[in-house]
PDB file of C-alpha atoms in Angstrom:
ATOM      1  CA  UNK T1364    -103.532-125.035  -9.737  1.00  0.00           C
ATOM      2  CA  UNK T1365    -104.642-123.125  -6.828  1.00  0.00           C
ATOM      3  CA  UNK T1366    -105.861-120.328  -8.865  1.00  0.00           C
ATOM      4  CA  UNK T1367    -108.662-122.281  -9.547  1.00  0.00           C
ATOM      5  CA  UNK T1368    -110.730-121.043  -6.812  1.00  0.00           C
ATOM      6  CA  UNK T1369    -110.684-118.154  -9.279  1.00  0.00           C
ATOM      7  CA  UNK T1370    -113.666-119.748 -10.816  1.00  0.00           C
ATOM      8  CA  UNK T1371    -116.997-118.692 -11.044  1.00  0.00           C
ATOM      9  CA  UNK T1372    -119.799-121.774 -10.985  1.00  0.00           C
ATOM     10  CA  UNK T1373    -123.591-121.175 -11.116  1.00  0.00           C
ATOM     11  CA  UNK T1374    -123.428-118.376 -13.281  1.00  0.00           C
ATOM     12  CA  UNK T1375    -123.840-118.411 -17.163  1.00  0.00           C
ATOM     13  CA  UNK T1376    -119.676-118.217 -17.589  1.00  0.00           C
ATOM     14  CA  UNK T1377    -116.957-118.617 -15.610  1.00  0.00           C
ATOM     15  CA  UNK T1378    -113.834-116.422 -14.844  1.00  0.00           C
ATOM     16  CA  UNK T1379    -110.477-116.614 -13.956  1.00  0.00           C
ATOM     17  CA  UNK T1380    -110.655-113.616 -11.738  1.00  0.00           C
ATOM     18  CA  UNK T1381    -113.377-112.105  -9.981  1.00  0.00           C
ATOM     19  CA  UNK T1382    -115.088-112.643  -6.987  1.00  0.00           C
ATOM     20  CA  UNK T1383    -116.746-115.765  -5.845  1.00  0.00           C
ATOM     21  CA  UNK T1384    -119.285-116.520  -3.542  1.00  0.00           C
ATOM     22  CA  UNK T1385    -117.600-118.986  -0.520  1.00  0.00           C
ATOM     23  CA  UNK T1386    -119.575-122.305  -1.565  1.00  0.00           C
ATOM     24  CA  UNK T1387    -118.302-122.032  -4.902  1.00  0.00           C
ATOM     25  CA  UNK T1388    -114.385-121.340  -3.384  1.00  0.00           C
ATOM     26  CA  UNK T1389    -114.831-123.867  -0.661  1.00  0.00           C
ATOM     27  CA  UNK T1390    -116.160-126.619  -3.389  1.00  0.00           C
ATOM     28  CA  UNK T1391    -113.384-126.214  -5.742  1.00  0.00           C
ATOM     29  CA  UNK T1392    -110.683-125.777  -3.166  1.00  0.00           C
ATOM     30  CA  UNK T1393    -112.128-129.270  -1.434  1.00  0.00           C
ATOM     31  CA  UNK T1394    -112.196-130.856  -4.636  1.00  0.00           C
ATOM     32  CA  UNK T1395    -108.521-129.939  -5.211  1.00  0.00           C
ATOM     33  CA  UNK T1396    -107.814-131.278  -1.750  1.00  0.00           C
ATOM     34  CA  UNK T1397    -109.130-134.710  -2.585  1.00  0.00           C
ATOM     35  CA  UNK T1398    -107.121-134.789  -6.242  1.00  0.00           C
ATOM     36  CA  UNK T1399    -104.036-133.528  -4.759  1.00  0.00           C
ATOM     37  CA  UNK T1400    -103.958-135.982  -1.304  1.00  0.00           C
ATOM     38  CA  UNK T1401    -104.669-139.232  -4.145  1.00  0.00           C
ATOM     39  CA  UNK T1402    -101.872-138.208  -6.512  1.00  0.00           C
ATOM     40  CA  UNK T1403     -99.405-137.790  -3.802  1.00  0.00           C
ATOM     41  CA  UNK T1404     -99.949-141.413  -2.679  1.00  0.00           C
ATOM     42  CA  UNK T1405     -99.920-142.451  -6.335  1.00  0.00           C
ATOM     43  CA  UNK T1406     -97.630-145.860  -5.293  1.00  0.00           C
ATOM     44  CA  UNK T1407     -97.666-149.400  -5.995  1.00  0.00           C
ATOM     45  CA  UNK T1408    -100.050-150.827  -3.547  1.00  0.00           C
ATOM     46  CA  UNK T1409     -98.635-153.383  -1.296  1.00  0.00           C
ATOM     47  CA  UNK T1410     -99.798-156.731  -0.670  1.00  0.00           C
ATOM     48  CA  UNK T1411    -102.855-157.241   1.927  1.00  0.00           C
ATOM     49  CA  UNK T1412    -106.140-158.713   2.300  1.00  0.00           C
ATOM     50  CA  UNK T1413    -108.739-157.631  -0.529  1.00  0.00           C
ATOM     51  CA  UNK T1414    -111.687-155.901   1.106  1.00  0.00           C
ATOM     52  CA  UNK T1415    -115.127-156.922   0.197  1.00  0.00           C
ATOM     53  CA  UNK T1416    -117.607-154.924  -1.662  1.00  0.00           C
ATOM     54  CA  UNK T1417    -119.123-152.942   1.288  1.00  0.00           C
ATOM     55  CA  UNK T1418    -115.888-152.613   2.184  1.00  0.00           C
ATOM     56  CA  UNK T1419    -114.437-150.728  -0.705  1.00  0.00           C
ATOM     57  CA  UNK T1420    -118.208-148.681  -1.274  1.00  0.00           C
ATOM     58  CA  UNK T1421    -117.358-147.073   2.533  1.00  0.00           C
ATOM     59  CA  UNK T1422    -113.510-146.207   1.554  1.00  0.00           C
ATOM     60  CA  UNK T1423    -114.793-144.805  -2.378  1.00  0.00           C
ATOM     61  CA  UNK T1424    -117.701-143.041  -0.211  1.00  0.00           C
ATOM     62  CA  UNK T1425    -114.744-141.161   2.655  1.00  0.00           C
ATOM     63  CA  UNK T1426    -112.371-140.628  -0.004  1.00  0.00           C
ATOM     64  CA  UNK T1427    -114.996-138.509  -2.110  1.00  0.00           C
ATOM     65  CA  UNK T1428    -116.512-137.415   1.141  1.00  0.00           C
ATOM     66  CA  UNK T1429    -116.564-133.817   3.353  1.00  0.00           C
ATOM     67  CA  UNK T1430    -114.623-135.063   6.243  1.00  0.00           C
ATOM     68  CA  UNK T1431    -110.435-134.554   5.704  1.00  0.00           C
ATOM     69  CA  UNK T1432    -109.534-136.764   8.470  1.00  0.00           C
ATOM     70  CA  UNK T1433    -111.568-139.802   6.715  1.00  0.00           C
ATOM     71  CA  UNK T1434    -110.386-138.617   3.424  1.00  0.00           C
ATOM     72  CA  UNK T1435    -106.640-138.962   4.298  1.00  0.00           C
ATOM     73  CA  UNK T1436    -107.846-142.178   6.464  1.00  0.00           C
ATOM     74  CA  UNK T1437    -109.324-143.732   3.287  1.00  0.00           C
ATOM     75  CA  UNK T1438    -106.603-142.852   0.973  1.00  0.00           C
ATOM     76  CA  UNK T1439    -103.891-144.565   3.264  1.00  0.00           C
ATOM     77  CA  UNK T1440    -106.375-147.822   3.387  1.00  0.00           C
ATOM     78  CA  UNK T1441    -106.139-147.286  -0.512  1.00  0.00           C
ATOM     79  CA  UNK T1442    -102.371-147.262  -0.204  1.00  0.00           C
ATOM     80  CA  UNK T1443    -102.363-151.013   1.147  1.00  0.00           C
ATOM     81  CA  UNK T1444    -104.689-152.921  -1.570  1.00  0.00           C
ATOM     82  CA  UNK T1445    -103.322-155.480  -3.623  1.00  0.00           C
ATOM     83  CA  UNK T1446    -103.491-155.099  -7.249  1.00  0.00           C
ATOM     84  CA  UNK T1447    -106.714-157.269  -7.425  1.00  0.00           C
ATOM     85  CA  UNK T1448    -108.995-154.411  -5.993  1.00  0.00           C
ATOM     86  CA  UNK T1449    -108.845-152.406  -9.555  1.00  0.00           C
ATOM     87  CA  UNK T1450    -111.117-154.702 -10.566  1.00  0.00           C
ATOM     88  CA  UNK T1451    -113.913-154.265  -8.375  1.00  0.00           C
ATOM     89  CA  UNK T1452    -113.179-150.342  -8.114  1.00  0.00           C
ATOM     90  CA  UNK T1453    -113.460-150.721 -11.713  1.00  0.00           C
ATOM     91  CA  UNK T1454    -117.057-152.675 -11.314  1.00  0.00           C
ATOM     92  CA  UNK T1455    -118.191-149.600  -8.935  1.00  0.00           C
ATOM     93  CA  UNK T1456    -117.005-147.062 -11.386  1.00  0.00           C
ATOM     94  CA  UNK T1457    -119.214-148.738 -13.733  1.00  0.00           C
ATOM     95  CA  UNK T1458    -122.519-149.922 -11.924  1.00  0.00           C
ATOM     96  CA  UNK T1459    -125.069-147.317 -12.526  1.00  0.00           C
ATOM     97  CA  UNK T1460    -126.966-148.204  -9.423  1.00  0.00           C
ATOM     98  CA  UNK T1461    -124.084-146.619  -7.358  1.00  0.00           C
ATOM     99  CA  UNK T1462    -124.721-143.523  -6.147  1.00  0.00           C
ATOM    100  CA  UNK T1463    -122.073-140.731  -7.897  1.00  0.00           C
ATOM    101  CA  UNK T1464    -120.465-139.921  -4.466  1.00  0.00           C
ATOM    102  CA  UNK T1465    -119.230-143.822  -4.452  1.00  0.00           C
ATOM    103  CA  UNK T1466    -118.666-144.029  -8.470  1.00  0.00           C
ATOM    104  CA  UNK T1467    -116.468-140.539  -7.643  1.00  0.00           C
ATOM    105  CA  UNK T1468    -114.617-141.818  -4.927  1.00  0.00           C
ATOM    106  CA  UNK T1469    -113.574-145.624  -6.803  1.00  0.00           C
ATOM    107  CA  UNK T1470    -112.257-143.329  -9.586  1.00  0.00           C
ATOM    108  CA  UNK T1471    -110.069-141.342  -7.744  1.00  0.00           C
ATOM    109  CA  UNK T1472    -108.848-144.920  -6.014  1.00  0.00           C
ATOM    110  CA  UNK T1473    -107.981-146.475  -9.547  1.00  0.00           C
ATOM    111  CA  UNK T1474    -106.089-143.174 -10.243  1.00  0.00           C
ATOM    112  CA  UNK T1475    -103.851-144.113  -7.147  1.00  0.00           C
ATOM    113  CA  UNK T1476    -102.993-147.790  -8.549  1.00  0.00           C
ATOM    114  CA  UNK T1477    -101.201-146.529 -11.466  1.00  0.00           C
ATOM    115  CA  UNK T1478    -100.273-149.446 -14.145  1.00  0.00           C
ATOM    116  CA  UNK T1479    -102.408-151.716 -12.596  1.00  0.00           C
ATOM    117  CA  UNK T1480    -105.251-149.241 -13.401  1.00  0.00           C
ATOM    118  CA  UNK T1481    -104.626-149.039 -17.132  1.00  0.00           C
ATOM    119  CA  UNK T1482    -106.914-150.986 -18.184  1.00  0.00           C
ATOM    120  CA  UNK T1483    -109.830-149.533 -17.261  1.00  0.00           C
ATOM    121  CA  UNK T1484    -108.826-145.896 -18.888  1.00  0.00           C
ATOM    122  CA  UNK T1485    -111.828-146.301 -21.348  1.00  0.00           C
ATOM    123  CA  UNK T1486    -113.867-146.847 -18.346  1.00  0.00           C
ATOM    124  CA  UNK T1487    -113.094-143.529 -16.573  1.00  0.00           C
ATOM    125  CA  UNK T1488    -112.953-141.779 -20.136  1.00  0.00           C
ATOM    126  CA  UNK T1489    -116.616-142.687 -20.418  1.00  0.00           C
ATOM    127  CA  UNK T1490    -117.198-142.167 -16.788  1.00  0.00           C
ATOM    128  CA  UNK T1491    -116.614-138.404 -17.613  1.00  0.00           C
ATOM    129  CA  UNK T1492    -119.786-138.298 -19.546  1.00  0.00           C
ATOM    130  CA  UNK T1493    -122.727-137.546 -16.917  1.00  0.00           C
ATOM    131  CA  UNK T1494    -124.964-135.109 -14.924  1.00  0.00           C
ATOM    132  CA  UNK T1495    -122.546-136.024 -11.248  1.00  0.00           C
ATOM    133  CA  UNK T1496    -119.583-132.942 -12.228  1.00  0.00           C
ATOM    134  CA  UNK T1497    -117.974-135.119  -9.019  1.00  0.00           C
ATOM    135  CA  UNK T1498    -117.612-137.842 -10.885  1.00  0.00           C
ATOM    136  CA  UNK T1499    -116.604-136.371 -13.952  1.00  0.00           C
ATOM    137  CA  UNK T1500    -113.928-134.533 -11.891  1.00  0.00           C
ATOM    138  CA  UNK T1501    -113.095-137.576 -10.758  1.00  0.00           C
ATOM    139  CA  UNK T1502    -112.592-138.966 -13.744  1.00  0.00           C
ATOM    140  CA  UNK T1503    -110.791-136.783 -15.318  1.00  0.00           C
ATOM    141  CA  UNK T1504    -108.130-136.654 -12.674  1.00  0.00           C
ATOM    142  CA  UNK T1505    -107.601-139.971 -12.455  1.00  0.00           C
ATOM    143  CA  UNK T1506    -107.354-139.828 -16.749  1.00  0.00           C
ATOM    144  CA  UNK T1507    -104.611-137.214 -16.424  1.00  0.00           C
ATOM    145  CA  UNK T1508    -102.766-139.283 -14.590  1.00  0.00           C
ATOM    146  CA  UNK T1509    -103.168-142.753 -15.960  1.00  0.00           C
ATOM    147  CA  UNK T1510    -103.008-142.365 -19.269  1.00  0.00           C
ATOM    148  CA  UNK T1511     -99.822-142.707 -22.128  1.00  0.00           C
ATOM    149  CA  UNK T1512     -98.315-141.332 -24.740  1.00  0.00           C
ATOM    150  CA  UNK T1513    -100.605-142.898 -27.930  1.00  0.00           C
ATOM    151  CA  UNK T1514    -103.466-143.883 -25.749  1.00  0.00           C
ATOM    152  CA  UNK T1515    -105.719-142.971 -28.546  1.00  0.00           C
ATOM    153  CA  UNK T1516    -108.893-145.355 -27.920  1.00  0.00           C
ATOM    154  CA  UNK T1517    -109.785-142.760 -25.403  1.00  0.00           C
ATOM    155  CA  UNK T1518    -109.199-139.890 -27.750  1.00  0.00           C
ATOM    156  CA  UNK T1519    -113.010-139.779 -28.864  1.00  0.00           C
ATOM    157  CA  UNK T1520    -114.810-139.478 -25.831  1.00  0.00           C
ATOM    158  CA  UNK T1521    -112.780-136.932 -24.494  1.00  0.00           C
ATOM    159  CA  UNK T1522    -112.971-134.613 -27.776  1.00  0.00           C
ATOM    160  CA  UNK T1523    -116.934-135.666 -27.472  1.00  0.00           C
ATOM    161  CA  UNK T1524    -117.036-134.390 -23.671  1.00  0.00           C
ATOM    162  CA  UNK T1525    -115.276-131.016 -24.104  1.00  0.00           C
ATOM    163  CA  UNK T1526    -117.240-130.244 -27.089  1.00  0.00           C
ATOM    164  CA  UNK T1527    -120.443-129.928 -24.999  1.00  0.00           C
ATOM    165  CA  UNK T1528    -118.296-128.988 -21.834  1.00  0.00           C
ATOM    166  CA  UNK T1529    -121.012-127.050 -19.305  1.00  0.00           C
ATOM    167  CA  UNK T1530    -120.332-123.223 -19.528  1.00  0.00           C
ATOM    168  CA  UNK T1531    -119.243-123.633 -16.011  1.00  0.00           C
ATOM    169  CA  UNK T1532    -116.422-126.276 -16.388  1.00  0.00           C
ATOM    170  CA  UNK T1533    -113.533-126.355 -14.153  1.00  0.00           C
ATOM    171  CA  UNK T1534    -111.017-128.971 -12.785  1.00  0.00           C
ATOM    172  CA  UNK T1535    -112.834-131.318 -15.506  1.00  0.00           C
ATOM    173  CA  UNK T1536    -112.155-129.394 -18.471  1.00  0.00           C
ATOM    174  CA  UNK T1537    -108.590-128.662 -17.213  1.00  0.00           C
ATOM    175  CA  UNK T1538    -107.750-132.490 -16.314  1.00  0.00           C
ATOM    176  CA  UNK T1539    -109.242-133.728 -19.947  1.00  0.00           C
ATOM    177  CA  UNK T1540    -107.194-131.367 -21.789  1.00  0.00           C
ATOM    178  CA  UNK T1541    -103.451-132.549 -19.399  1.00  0.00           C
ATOM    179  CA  UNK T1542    -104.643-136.084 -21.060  1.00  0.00           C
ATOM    180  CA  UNK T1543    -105.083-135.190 -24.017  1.00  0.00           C
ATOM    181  CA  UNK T1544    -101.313-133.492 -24.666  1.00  0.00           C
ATOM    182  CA  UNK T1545    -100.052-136.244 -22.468  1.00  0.00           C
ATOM    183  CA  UNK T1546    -101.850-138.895 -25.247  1.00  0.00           C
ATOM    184  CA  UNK T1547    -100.078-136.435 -27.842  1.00  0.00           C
ATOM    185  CA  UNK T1548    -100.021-136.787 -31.908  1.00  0.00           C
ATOM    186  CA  UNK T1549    -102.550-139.767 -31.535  1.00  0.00           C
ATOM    187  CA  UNK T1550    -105.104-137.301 -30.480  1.00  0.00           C
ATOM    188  CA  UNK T1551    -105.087-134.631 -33.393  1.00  0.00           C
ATOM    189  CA  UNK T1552    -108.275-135.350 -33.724  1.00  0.00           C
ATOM    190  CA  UNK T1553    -108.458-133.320 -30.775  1.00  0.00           C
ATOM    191  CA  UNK T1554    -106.768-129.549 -31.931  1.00  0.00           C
ATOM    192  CA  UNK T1555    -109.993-128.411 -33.156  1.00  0.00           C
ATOM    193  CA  UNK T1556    -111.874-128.474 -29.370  1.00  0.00           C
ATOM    194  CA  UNK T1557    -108.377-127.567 -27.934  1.00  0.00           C
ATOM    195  CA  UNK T1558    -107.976-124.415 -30.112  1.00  0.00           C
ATOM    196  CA  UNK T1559    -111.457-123.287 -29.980  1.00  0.00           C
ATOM    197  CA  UNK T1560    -111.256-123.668 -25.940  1.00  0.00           C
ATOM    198  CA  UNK T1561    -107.495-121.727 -25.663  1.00  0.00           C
ATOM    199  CA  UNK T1562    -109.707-118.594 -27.764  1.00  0.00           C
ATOM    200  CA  UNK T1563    -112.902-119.016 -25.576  1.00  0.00           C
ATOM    201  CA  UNK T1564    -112.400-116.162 -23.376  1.00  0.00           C
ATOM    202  CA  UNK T1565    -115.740-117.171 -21.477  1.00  0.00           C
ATOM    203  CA  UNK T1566    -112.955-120.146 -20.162  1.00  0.00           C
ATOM    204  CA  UNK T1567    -110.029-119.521 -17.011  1.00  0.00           C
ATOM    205  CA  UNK T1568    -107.371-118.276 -18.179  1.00  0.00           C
ATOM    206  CA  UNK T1569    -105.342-121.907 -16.677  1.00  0.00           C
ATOM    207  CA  UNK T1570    -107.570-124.175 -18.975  1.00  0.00           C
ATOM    208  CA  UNK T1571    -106.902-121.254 -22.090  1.00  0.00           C
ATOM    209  CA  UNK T1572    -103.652-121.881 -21.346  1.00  0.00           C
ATOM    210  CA  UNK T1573    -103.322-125.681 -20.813  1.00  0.00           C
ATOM    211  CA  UNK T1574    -105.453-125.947 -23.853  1.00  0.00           C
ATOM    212  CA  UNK T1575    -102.068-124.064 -25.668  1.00  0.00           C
ATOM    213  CA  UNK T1576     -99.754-126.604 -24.078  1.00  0.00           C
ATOM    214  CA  UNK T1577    -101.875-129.705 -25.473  1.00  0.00           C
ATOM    215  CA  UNK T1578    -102.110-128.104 -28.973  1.00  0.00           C
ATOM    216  CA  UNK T1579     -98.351-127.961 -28.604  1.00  0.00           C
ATOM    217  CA  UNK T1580     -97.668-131.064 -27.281  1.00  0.00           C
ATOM    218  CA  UNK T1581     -99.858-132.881 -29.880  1.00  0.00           C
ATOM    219  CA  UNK T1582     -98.132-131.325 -32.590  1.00  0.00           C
ATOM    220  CA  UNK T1583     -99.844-128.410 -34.805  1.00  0.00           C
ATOM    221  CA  UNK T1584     -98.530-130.344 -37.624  1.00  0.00           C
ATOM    222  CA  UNK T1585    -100.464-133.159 -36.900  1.00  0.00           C
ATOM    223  CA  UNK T1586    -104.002-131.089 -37.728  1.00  0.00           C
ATOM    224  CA  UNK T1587    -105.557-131.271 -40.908  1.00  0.00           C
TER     225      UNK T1587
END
């Protein structure tokens, strides 16, 4: 995955080699940061007090924040919440009057919960769909790592989101696809986008190539 700071962003394409300008590396290696620190935590919370709303909007606003040190802080407060928080994470995953930072941050906590966080898959499926590419990085990670093998409710909005994928998608594009394979034959409906992505050779060479596994792991078969 750390080739990913191979991408381009801002221009009309990407690339999976190249030069890029230091925003662009520093933004995609930062976002890596924050999906990597919540899936190594990815445990069973353990039982403690459930924070109130303000509460959980400051640790969903560190978590998707600049700061490491309140990052890792905010993931370890994540760590301790009972089961009960995915529901309000949920609710600020979902309430448009959030800013995106906040909506960001409570999806990478609900990919942390595991099972417990299920259940709100079609919320973070349709939480990839928006103008906040945080968010919908967000999303997506926390997808990849929730979701089963014959989750196919969710099938639709991701084949919907990668088909008018922005030119310049990255850790997005790549997480969407890992769920999609993971979902496997119960998202055939899928192979089309998937194949047409693994030819695009506008797209990084890791998402041409995840794109392959998913087609595999679906099952060519499978396609009409």
């Amino acid at each position: 995955m750390a080739r990913f700071v191979g991408i381009r962003r801002g221009g009309s394409g990407t690339s999976g080699g190249g030069d890029v300008d230091g925003e662009s590396t520093v933004r995609v290696v930062t976002t890596l940061f924050r999906v990597a620190l919540c899936i190594a935590l990815s445990v069973t919370a353990l039982a403690s007090e459930l924070p109130d709303t303000q509460q959980l909007r400051a640790l969903c606003r560190d978590v998707e924040g600049p700061d490491r040190r309140r990052q890792q802080k905010a993931v370890g407060s994540l760590r301790q919440l009972p089961p009960g928080a995915v529901a309000s994470l949920a609710a600020l995953l979902n309430s448009e009057s959030e800013d995106s930072e906040i909506r960001a941050g409570a999806a990478i906590a609900l990919g942390t919960f595991g099972a417990p966080a299920r259940r709100y898959v079609p919320d973070l499926a349709k939480a990839l769909d928006g103008d906040s590419i945080p968010l919908s990085q967000a999303a997506a990670g926390a997808l990849s790592g929730l979701v089963n093998r014959g989750d196919a409710a969710v099938v639709p909005d991701l084949v919907k989101w990668l088909v008018k994928r922005r030119p310049d998608c990255s850790f997005e594009c790549f997480w969407a696809i890992t769920a999609l394979g993971k979902i496997g034959p119960s998202a055939r409906s899928a192979l089309p986008v998937l194949r047409q992505i693994a030819k695009d050779g506008r797209m990084p060479s890791d998402i041409q190539a995840e794109a392959r596994a998913s087609v595999k792991k679906i099952g060519a078969r499978a396609s009409p």
